[in-house]
mmCIF file of C-alpha atoms in Angstrom:
data_model
loop_
_atom_site.group_PDB
_atom_site.id
_atom_site.type_symbol
_atom_site.label_atom_id
_atom_site.label_comp_id
_atom_site.label_asym_id
_atom_site.label_seq_id
_atom_site.Cartn_x
_atom_site.Cartn_y
_atom_site.Cartn_z
ATOM 1 C CA MET A 1 -11.194 -74.930 35.139
ATOM 2 C CA GLY A 2 -14.061 -73.975 33.190
ATOM 3 C CA GLY A 3 -15.538 -72.399 36.945
ATOM 4 C CA MET A 4 -11.776 -70.496 36.061
ATOM 5 C CA GLN A 5 -12.942 -66.828 34.932
ATOM 6 C CA PRO A 6 -9.475 -65.117 33.080
ATOM 7 C CA ALA A 7 -7.900 -62.363 34.169
ATOM 8 C CA SER A 8 -8.981 -58.523 33.756
ATOM 9 C CA GLN A 9 -6.984 -56.851 31.131
ATOM 10 C CA PRO A 10 -5.974 -53.195 31.006
ATOM 11 C CA LEU A 11 -8.275 -51.087 29.205
ATOM 12 C CA PRO A 12 -7.103 -50.457 25.527
ATOM 13 C CA PHE A 13 -5.305 -46.914 25.329
ATOM 14 C CA TYR A 14 -8.176 -45.658 22.830
ATOM 15 C CA LEU A 15 -11.009 -47.167 24.830
ATOM 16 C CA SER A 16 -8.783 -45.307 28.634
ATOM 17 C CA LEU A 17 -8.670 -41.314 27.132
ATOM 18 C CA TYR A 18 -12.485 -41.655 27.231
ATOM 19 C CA ILE A 19 -11.842 -41.625 31.336
ATOM 20 C CA HIS A 20 -10.662 -38.181 31.547
ATOM 21 C CA ILE A 21 -13.171 -35.799 31.898
ATOM 22 C CA VAL A 22 -12.578 -31.466 31.140
ATOM 23 C CA ASN A 23 -14.421 -30.020 33.607
ATOM 24 C CA SER A 24 -16.211 -26.517 32.487
ATOM 25 C CA ASN A 25 -15.758 -24.856 35.532
ATOM 26 C CA SER A 26 -12.468 -25.400 35.365
ATOM 27 C CA LEU A 27 -12.096 -24.586 31.774
ATOM 28 C CA GLN A 28 -13.745 -21.634 32.203
ATOM 29 C CA HIS A 29 -11.344 -20.776 34.746
ATOM 30 C CA LEU A 30 -8.345 -21.137 32.887
ATOM 31 C CA PHE A 31 -9.744 -18.598 29.996
ATOM 32 C CA LYS A 32 -10.480 -16.254 32.399
ATOM 33 C CA GLU A 33 -6.759 -16.381 34.243
ATOM 34 C CA GLN A 34 -5.577 -16.063 30.409
ATOM 35 C CA GLN A 35 -7.429 -12.988 30.511
ATOM 36 C CA ARG A 36 -5.975 -11.830 33.761
ATOM 37 C CA PHE A 37 -3.142 -12.418 32.043
ATOM 38 C CA LEU A 38 -3.081 -10.797 28.984
ATOM 39 C CA ASP A 39 -4.710 -7.389 30.805
ATOM 40 C CA TYR A 40 -1.221 -8.440 32.810
ATOM 41 C CA PHE A 41 0.570 -7.053 29.461
ATOM 42 C CA PHE A 42 -2.117 -4.361 28.372
ATOM 43 C CA LYS A 43 -1.787 -3.040 31.530
ATOM 44 C CA ASN A 44 1.795 -3.000 31.858
ATOM 45 C CA LEU A 45 3.171 -2.106 27.893
ATOM 46 C CA ASN A 46 5.436 0.674 27.729
ATOM 47 C CA TYR A 47 4.075 2.182 24.759
ATOM 48 C CA GLU A 48 7.221 4.346 24.368
ATOM 49 C CA GLN A 49 8.676 1.203 23.177
ATOM 50 C CA VAL A 50 6.145 0.473 20.785
ATOM 51 C CA GLN A 51 6.362 3.824 19.374
ATOM 52 C CA ALA A 52 10.004 3.974 18.797
ATOM 53 C CA PHE A 53 9.677 0.285 17.194
ATOM 54 C CA THR A 54 7.076 0.700 15.187
ATOM 55 C CA GLN A 55 8.469 4.468 14.177
ATOM 56 C CA LEU A 56 11.876 2.580 13.315
ATOM 57 C CA CYS A 57 9.891 -0.424 11.258
ATOM 58 C CA LEU A 58 8.823 2.648 8.996
ATOM 59 C CA ASP A 59 11.020 4.594 8.635
ATOM 60 C CA THR A 60 13.787 1.507 7.545
ATOM 61 C CA LYS A 61 14.485 1.727 3.550
ATOM 62 C CA GLY A 62 15.268 -1.522 4.008
ATOM 63 C CA VAL A 63 14.068 -5.403 4.750
ATOM 64 C CA ILE A 64 12.349 -5.962 8.095
ATOM 65 C CA PHE A 65 13.811 -10.180 9.336
ATOM 66 C CA PHE A 66 12.159 -11.363 12.099
ATOM 67 C CA SER A 67 13.889 -14.614 13.527
ATOM 68 C CA GLY A 68 13.440 -16.792 16.918
ATOM 69 C CA VAL A 69 13.921 -20.241 17.891
ATOM 70 C CA GLY A 70 10.916 -22.864 19.066
ATOM 71 C CA LYS A 71 7.557 -21.500 19.356
ATOM 72 C CA SER A 72 8.990 -17.409 19.207
ATOM 73 C CA GLY A 73 10.678 -18.887 15.874
ATOM 74 C CA PHE A 74 6.783 -19.388 14.380
ATOM 75 C CA VAL A 75 5.028 -16.029 16.244
ATOM 76 C CA ALA A 76 8.042 -14.706 14.694
ATOM 77 C CA GLN A 77 7.342 -16.039 10.934
ATOM 78 C CA LYS A 78 3.981 -15.444 11.670
ATOM 79 C CA ILE A 79 3.919 -11.483 11.924
ATOM 80 C CA ALA A 80 6.503 -11.441 9.256
ATOM 81 C CA GLN A 81 3.953 -12.471 6.785
ATOM 82 C CA THR A 82 1.103 -10.775 8.217
ATOM 83 C CA LEU A 83 3.600 -7.328 7.503
ATOM 84 C CA VAL A 84 4.357 -8.922 3.594
ATOM 85 C CA SER A 85 1.013 -8.716 3.588
ATOM 86 C CA THR A 86 -0.561 -5.455 4.640
ATOM 87 C CA GLY A 87 2.525 -3.613 2.860
ATOM 88 C CA THR A 88 5.653 -3.629 4.454
ATOM 89 C CA LYS A 89 9.067 -5.814 3.722
ATOM 90 C CA ALA A 90 9.506 -8.375 5.747
ATOM 91 C CA VAL A 91 11.503 -12.124 6.014
ATOM 92 C CA PHE A 92 11.330 -14.670 8.564
ATOM 93 C CA LEU A 93 15.710 -16.066 8.485
ATOM 94 C CA SER A 94 15.745 -18.933 10.224
ATOM 95 C CA PRO A 95 18.867 -18.422 13.137
ATOM 96 C CA THR A 96 20.524 -22.076 12.503
ATOM 97 C CA ASP A 97 20.424 -21.183 8.252
ATOM 98 C CA ALA A 98 21.465 -17.196 8.970
ATOM 99 C CA LEU A 99 24.592 -18.567 10.435
ATOM 100 C CA HIS A 100 25.312 -21.099 7.482
ATOM 101 C CA GLY A 101 24.871 -18.383 4.798
ATOM 102 C CA ASP A 102 21.549 -16.779 5.029
ATOM 103 C CA ILE A 103 22.901 -13.738 6.170
ATOM 104 C CA GLY A 104 24.482 -12.873 3.509
ATOM 105 C CA ILE A 105 20.898 -11.228 2.684
ATOM 106 C CA MET A 106 21.210 -8.589 5.293
ATOM 107 C CA GLY A 107 22.454 -5.525 4.477
ATOM 108 C CA PRO A 108 22.886 -2.145 6.629
ATOM 109 C CA LYS A 109 19.730 -0.681 6.049
ATOM 110 C CA ASP A 110 17.594 -3.627 7.599
ATOM 111 C CA ILE A 111 16.266 -4.777 10.514
ATOM 112 C CA LEU A 112 16.974 -7.457 12.414
ATOM 113 C CA VAL A 113 13.418 -8.355 15.134
ATOM 114 C CA LEU A 114 15.151 -11.027 17.896
ATOM 115 C CA PHE A 115 12.232 -13.017 19.205
ATOM 116 C CA SER A 116 12.666 -14.147 22.305
ATOM 117 C CA LYS A 117 10.853 -15.009 25.976
ATOM 118 C CA SER A 118 14.052 -14.998 28.444
ATOM 119 C CA GLY A 119 16.477 -13.172 25.769
ATOM 120 C CA ALA A 120 18.772 -16.024 26.495
ATOM 121 C CA THR A 121 18.333 -18.417 23.931
ATOM 122 C CA GLU A 122 22.058 -19.662 22.238
ATOM 123 C CA GLU A 123 21.339 -19.303 18.839
ATOM 124 C CA LEU A 124 19.609 -15.978 19.103
ATOM 125 C CA ASN A 125 22.874 -14.789 21.245
ATOM 126 C CA ARG A 126 25.013 -16.125 18.485
ATOM 127 C CA LEU A 127 23.150 -14.223 15.140
ATOM 128 C CA ALA A 128 23.239 -10.772 16.773
ATOM 129 C CA PRO A 129 27.196 -9.930 16.302
ATOM 130 C CA CYS A 130 27.158 -11.056 12.644
ATOM 131 C CA ALA A 131 23.845 -9.214 12.300
ATOM 132 C CA ARG A 132 25.457 -6.105 13.474
ATOM 133 C CA ALA A 133 29.212 -6.681 11.660
ATOM 134 C CA ARG A 134 26.941 -6.730 9.122
ATOM 135 C CA GLY A 135 25.307 -3.085 9.581
ATOM 136 C CA ALA A 136 21.546 -4.158 10.356
ATOM 137 C CA TYR A 137 20.247 -2.694 13.393
ATOM 138 C CA LEU A 138 19.098 -4.804 16.141
ATOM 139 C CA VAL A 139 15.907 -4.906 17.817
ATOM 140 C CA GLY A 140 15.574 -7.585 20.883
ATOM 141 C CA VAL A 141 12.151 -8.443 22.067
ATOM 142 C CA SER A 142 11.371 -10.517 25.209
ATOM 143 C CA SER A 143 9.307 -10.716 28.765
ATOM 144 C CA LEU A 144 12.808 -10.210 30.555
ATOM 145 C CA LYS A 145 13.601 -6.526 31.500
ATOM 146 C CA SER A 146 16.893 -8.272 32.752
ATOM 147 C CA THR A 147 18.208 -9.737 29.376
ATOM 148 C CA ASN A 148 21.325 -10.785 26.793
ATOM 149 C CA PHE A 149 19.302 -8.075 24.106
ATOM 150 C CA ARG A 150 19.348 -5.643 26.197
ATOM 151 C CA GLU A 151 23.663 -5.518 25.548
ATOM 152 C CA LEU A 152 23.217 -7.080 22.394
ATOM 153 C CA CYS A 153 20.956 -4.928 20.897
ATOM 154 C CA ASP A 154 20.652 -1.322 20.037
ATOM 155 C CA MET A 155 16.752 -1.468 20.958
ATOM 156 C CA HIS A 156 14.765 -3.703 23.622
ATOM 157 C CA VAL A 157 11.005 -3.920 23.554
ATOM 158 C CA TYR A 158 10.038 -5.330 27.041
ATOM 159 C CA LEU A 159 6.601 -7.236 26.697
ATOM 160 C CA PRO A 160 5.688 -8.088 30.626
ATOM 161 C CA LEU A 161 4.295 -11.452 30.629
ATOM 162 C CA GLU A 162 2.908 -11.531 34.611
ATOM 163 C CA ARG A 163 3.127 -16.172 34.180
ATOM 164 C CA GLU A 164 2.820 -18.772 31.786
ATOM 165 C CA LEU A 165 -0.890 -20.554 32.241
ATOM 166 C CA CYS A 166 0.463 -23.271 32.198
ATOM 167 C CA PRO A 167 0.433 -24.485 35.631
ATOM 168 C CA PHE A 168 3.960 -25.629 36.670
ATOM 169 C CA ASP A 169 5.393 -22.504 34.814
ATOM 170 C CA LEU A 170 6.675 -23.774 31.873
ATOM 171 C CA ALA A 171 4.886 -24.142 28.841
ATOM 172 C CA PRO A 172 4.919 -21.363 26.313
ATOM 173 C CA VAL A 173 1.178 -20.365 25.532
ATOM 174 C CA THR A 174 0.001 -17.171 27.358
ATOM 175 C CA SER A 175 4.273 -15.367 26.267
ATOM 176 C CA THR A 176 3.608 -16.321 22.537
ATOM 177 C CA ALA A 177 0.114 -15.404 22.500
ATOM 178 C CA ILE A 178 1.412 -11.756 24.263
ATOM 179 C CA GLN A 179 4.159 -11.551 21.565
ATOM 180 C CA MET A 180 1.428 -12.500 18.522
ATOM 181 C CA LEU A 181 -0.749 -9.205 19.644
ATOM 182 C CA PHE A 182 2.255 -6.808 19.304
ATOM 183 C CA GLY A 183 3.900 -8.145 16.296
ATOM 184 C CA ASP A 184 0.087 -7.882 14.350
ATOM 185 C CA THR A 185 -0.436 -4.998 16.374
ATOM 186 C CA VAL A 186 2.332 -3.476 14.856
ATOM 187 C CA ALA A 187 1.678 -4.461 11.634
ATOM 188 C CA ILE A 188 -1.968 -2.717 11.623
ATOM 189 C CA ALA A 189 -0.349 0.464 12.596
ATOM 190 C CA LEU A 190 2.215 0.153 9.885
ATOM 191 C CA MET A 191 -0.915 -0.175 7.341
ATOM 192 C CA GLN A 192 -2.581 2.601 8.607
ATOM 193 C CA ALA A 193 0.857 4.679 8.836
ATOM 194 C CA LYS A 194 1.383 4.036 5.062
ATOM 195 C CA ASN A 195 -2.994 4.536 4.293
ATOM 196 C CA LEU A 196 -2.734 1.262 3.066
ATOM 197 C CA THR A 197 -5.932 1.227 0.340
ATOM 198 C CA ARG A 198 -8.521 -1.354 0.051
ATOM 199 C CA GLU A 199 -6.947 -1.495 -3.359
ATOM 200 C CA GLN A 200 -3.385 -2.309 -2.516
ATOM 201 C CA TYR A 201 -4.190 -5.385 -0.165
ATOM 202 C CA ALA A 202 -5.774 -7.210 -2.368
ATOM 203 C CA LEU A 203 -3.381 -6.706 -5.008
ATOM 204 C CA ASN A 204 -1.206 -8.507 -1.734
ATOM 205 C CA HIS A 205 -3.864 -11.551 -1.932
ATOM 206 C CA PRO A 206 -4.630 -11.606 -5.609
ATOM 207 C CA ALA A 207 -6.368 -15.321 -5.282
ATOM 208 C CA GLY A 208 -8.333 -14.892 -2.163
ATOM 209 C CA ARG A 209 -11.680 -13.623 -2.108
ATOM 210 C CA ILE A 210 -11.165 -9.841 -1.223
ATOM 211 C CA GLY A 211 -8.452 -9.853 -3.541
ATOM 212 C CA LYS A 212 -10.598 -11.256 -6.716
ATOM 213 C CA ARG A 213 -13.564 -8.925 -5.892
ATOM 214 C CA LEU A 214 -10.795 -5.544 -5.672
ATOM 215 C CA ILE A 215 -9.328 -7.247 -8.691
ATOM 216 C CA PHE A 216 -10.410 -8.944 -11.329
ATOM 217 C CA ARG A 217 -12.462 -6.549 -14.346
ATOM 218 C CA VAL A 218 -15.182 -7.804 -16.554
ATOM 219 C CA GLN A 219 -12.764 -8.286 -19.313
ATOM 220 C CA ASP A 220 -10.703 -10.452 -16.924
ATOM 221 C CA VAL A 221 -14.096 -13.121 -17.107
ATOM 222 C CA MET A 222 -16.243 -12.045 -19.680
ATOM 223 C CA LYS A 223 -16.760 -14.287 -22.639
ATOM 224 C CA LYS A 224 -15.266 -13.703 -25.955
ATOM 225 C CA GLY A 225 -15.490 -14.116 -29.621
ATOM 226 C CA GLU A 226 -17.161 -17.495 -30.534
ATOM 227 C CA GLU A 227 -18.529 -17.903 -26.796
ATOM 228 C CA ILE A 228 -20.488 -15.040 -27.308
ATOM 229 C CA PRO A 229 -24.209 -15.710 -28.592
ATOM 230 C CA LEU A 230 -24.952 -14.046 -31.157
ATOM 231 C CA CYS A 231 -27.836 -13.660 -33.003
ATOM 232 C CA ARG A 232 -29.860 -11.238 -35.814
ATOM 233 C CA GLU A 233 -33.753 -9.540 -34.889
ATOM 234 C CA HIS A 234 -34.518 -10.880 -37.489
ATOM 235 C CA ASP A 235 -33.716 -14.709 -37.528
ATOM 236 C CA SER A 236 -36.425 -16.882 -36.897
ATOM 237 C CA ILE A 237 -36.314 -17.777 -32.606
ATOM 238 C CA MET A 238 -36.818 -21.840 -34.503
ATOM 239 C CA ASP A 239 -33.557 -21.709 -36.471
ATOM 240 C CA GLN A 240 -32.155 -20.372 -33.332
ATOM 241 C CA LEU A 241 -31.958 -23.212 -31.232
ATOM 242 C CA VAL A 242 -28.868 -24.070 -30.867
ATOM 243 C CA GLU A 243 -27.196 -21.580 -31.008
ATOM 244 C CA LEU A 244 -29.597 -20.563 -28.480
ATOM 245 C CA SER A 245 -28.145 -24.249 -26.729
ATOM 246 C CA ILE A 246 -24.783 -24.795 -27.372
ATOM 247 C CA LYS A 247 -23.080 -21.696 -26.048
ATOM 248 C CA GLY A 248 -24.606 -23.175 -22.763
ATOM 249 C CA CYS A 249 -25.536 -18.938 -21.877
ATOM 250 C CA GLY A 250 -29.331 -19.037 -21.454
ATOM 251 C CA CYS A 251 -29.303 -16.137 -23.746
ATOM 252 C CA LEU A 252 -28.496 -14.773 -26.895
ATOM 253 C CA ILE A 253 -27.448 -11.436 -27.828
ATOM 254 C CA VAL A 254 -29.220 -9.554 -30.562
ATOM 255 C CA VAL A 255 -27.079 -7.176 -32.113
ATOM 256 C CA ASP A 256 -27.470 -5.079 -35.927
ATOM 257 C CA SER A 257 -24.823 -5.547 -38.701
ATOM 258 C CA TYR A 258 -22.220 -3.660 -36.930
ATOM 259 C CA GLN A 259 -22.719 -5.574 -33.997
ATOM 260 C CA ARG A 260 -24.226 -2.395 -31.957
ATOM 261 C CA LEU A 261 -26.341 -4.308 -29.112
ATOM 262 C CA LEU A 262 -30.532 -3.676 -29.771
ATOM 263 C CA GLY A 263 -31.355 -6.573 -26.954
ATOM 264 C CA THR A 264 -31.258 -10.141 -25.451
ATOM 265 C CA PHE A 265 -33.976 -12.754 -25.888
ATOM 266 C CA THR A 266 -33.213 -16.218 -23.283
ATOM 267 C CA ASP A 267 -34.395 -19.428 -22.773
ATOM 268 C CA GLY A 268 -37.736 -18.253 -20.606
ATOM 269 C CA ASP A 269 -38.331 -15.631 -23.967
ATOM 270 C CA LEU A 270 -38.115 -18.204 -25.583
ATOM 271 C CA ARG A 271 -40.827 -20.225 -23.309
ATOM 272 C CA ARG A 272 -43.406 -17.349 -22.458
ATOM 273 C CA THR A 273 -43.303 -17.393 -26.435
ATOM 274 C CA LEU A 274 -44.192 -20.495 -26.902
ATOM 275 C CA LYS A 275 -46.678 -20.393 -24.172
ATOM 276 C CA SER A 276 -49.100 -17.206 -25.708
ATOM 277 C CA ASP A 277 -48.028 -17.971 -29.094
ATOM 278 C CA ARG A 278 -47.561 -22.623 -29.363
ATOM 279 C CA GLU A 279 -47.759 -23.159 -33.408
ATOM 280 C CA GLY A 280 -47.380 -19.961 -34.264
ATOM 281 C CA ILE A 281 -43.933 -19.336 -32.237
ATOM 282 C CA PHE A 282 -42.336 -20.764 -35.910
ATOM 283 C CA HIS A 283 -43.478 -17.257 -37.428
ATOM 284 C CA ARG A 284 -41.848 -14.939 -35.171
ATOM 285 C CA THR A 285 -38.490 -13.719 -34.901
ATOM 286 C CA VAL A 286 -36.066 -13.177 -32.167
ATOM 287 C CA GLY A 287 -36.007 -9.195 -32.894
ATOM 288 C CA GLU A 288 -40.438 -9.939 -31.812
ATOM 289 C CA ALA A 289 -39.508 -11.569 -29.177
ATOM 290 C CA CYS A 290 -36.390 -9.700 -27.115
ATOM 291 C CA ASN A 291 -35.585 -7.622 -24.546
ATOM 292 C CA ARG A 292 -35.143 -3.512 -26.012
ATOM 293 C CA LEU A 293 -33.991 -2.760 -22.517
ATOM 294 C CA PRO A 294 -31.004 -4.988 -21.210
ATOM 295 C CA ARG A 295 -28.554 -4.298 -18.637
ATOM 296 C CA SER A 296 -25.212 -3.613 -20.409
ATOM 297 C CA ILE A 297 -21.515 -2.986 -18.962
ATOM 298 C CA THR A 298 -17.944 -2.396 -20.528
ATOM 299 C CA ALA A 299 -14.848 -4.047 -19.948
ATOM 300 C CA ASN A 300 -13.445 -1.918 -17.549
ATOM 301 C CA ALA A 301 -15.474 -2.298 -14.851
ATOM 302 C CA MET A 302 -14.952 -4.181 -11.938
ATOM 303 C CA ALA A 303 -16.396 -7.944 -12.092
ATOM 304 C CA VAL A 304 -17.741 -6.846 -9.050
ATOM 305 C CA GLU A 305 -20.687 -4.281 -9.916
ATOM 306 C CA ALA A 306 -21.167 -6.952 -13.134
ATOM 307 C CA MET A 307 -22.469 -9.139 -10.321
ATOM 308 C CA GLN A 308 -24.201 -6.122 -8.360
ATOM 309 C CA LYS A 309 -26.089 -5.504 -11.547
ATOM 310 C CA MET A 310 -27.523 -8.747 -12.427
ATOM 311 C CA GLU A 311 -28.534 -9.185 -8.605
ATOM 312 C CA ALA A 312 -30.003 -5.142 -8.945
ATOM 313 C CA ALA A 313 -33.801 -4.713 -8.693
ATOM 314 C CA PRO A 314 -36.297 -4.879 -10.588
ATOM 315 C CA SER A 315 -35.751 -9.050 -11.468
ATOM 316 C CA PRO A 316 -32.243 -10.789 -11.202
ATOM 317 C CA VAL A 317 -30.533 -11.639 -14.465
ATOM 318 C CA THR A 318 -27.637 -14.316 -15.141
ATOM 319 C CA PHE A 319 -25.810 -12.948 -17.583
ATOM 320 C CA LEU A 320 -24.860 -9.015 -18.732
ATOM 321 C CA PRO A 321 -23.919 -8.282 -22.651
ATOM 322 C CA VAL A 322 -20.377 -6.308 -22.366
ATOM 323 C CA VAL A 323 -20.301 -3.391 -25.007
ATOM 324 C CA ASP A 324 -17.865 -0.393 -25.757
ATOM 325 C CA PHE A 325 -18.133 3.041 -26.005
ATOM 326 C CA LYS A 326 -20.311 2.762 -29.515
ATOM 327 C CA ASN A 327 -22.464 0.180 -27.973
ATOM 328 C CA VAL A 328 -20.616 -2.304 -29.455
ATOM 329 C CA VAL A 329 -21.047 -6.126 -28.030
ATOM 330 C CA ILE A 330 -17.480 -7.379 -27.462
ATOM 331 C CA GLY A 331 -18.334 -9.734 -24.631
ATOM 332 C CA LEU A 332 -20.593 -11.602 -22.804
ATOM 333 C CA VAL A 333 -20.399 -12.080 -18.631
ATOM 334 C CA THR A 334 -21.884 -14.493 -16.466
ATOM 335 C CA LEU A 335 -23.380 -15.324 -13.193
ATOM 336 C CA HIS A 336 -21.872 -18.720 -13.039
ATOM 337 C CA GLY A 337 -18.255 -17.316 -15.089
ATOM 338 C CA LEU A 338 -18.087 -14.651 -11.683
ATOM 339 C CA VAL A 339 -18.684 -17.431 -9.161
ATOM 340 C CA SER A 340 -16.104 -20.500 -10.899
ATOM 341 C CA ALA A 341 -13.782 -16.754 -10.897
ATOM 342 C CA GLY A 342 -14.292 -17.069 -7.417
ATOM 343 C CA LEU A 343 -16.036 -13.952 -6.652
#
């Protein structure tokens, strides 16, 4: 009994995963094959159809609805989002929800674009006549020339597909790639045709870094009122140490009786004065040690301009006084504030 060996047990599933190794040559071959299939799409695409579709989208006075099922549905949703972000009114419409009330949002000035590899998707074939009854213009986008879309829709766009990369020619991995290429390229064509500016694009992306750089102005991120560390030029340096510290800006803004900008005094100025004067610092005023030629900026300037001005030669700074047209200090913008705002 003691000499018997226990029966061998199968490897746990998570360990058996390590037996299968991706072959580098096979992986490269797959990418080359996918490239060849995409080349087939570009070489055989009917650009007259694409032109007609793009012009239709450009001329529409209504909304462009996109619909699809499964993977094509996800692609349709992504294309709709790309169009919206680049200045074209578009919405994804679930075919199932549309048939249960959501189609009520559609009107005679609208376009409905149906995405399907085969053009035979049951939900879309059921949706098409309902959308037509509401006066919408129908466009079918498929990878089969002989498709129901040719009869159901007012326009058919054929996306040439040699085959799927899937070894069984079943998983929609190439057909969805060309759908995405088609939709996103049309979106950029519309963006260019409408002459969308960087500022207009930024308005559609207010939370992103691009949007913030193109939208935020100094007045949106500056310190105001009691947050500004102000002092007079005749104030003693020692008397202003508390103000320099508690405001947390690393500086004092030196102003006259009308709050016009005279200069700036930084914690660096404090260290230099202490090093050179030692005990004499107790008798020095802020005005004697401050920078009389400080950089400043207006409240209406772009926030990104403030950052560029801070970083400019000959030596970078970490703050800028904000002044009005009379050189009166109305705020303070700091590098920390700009970074915190996402710039």
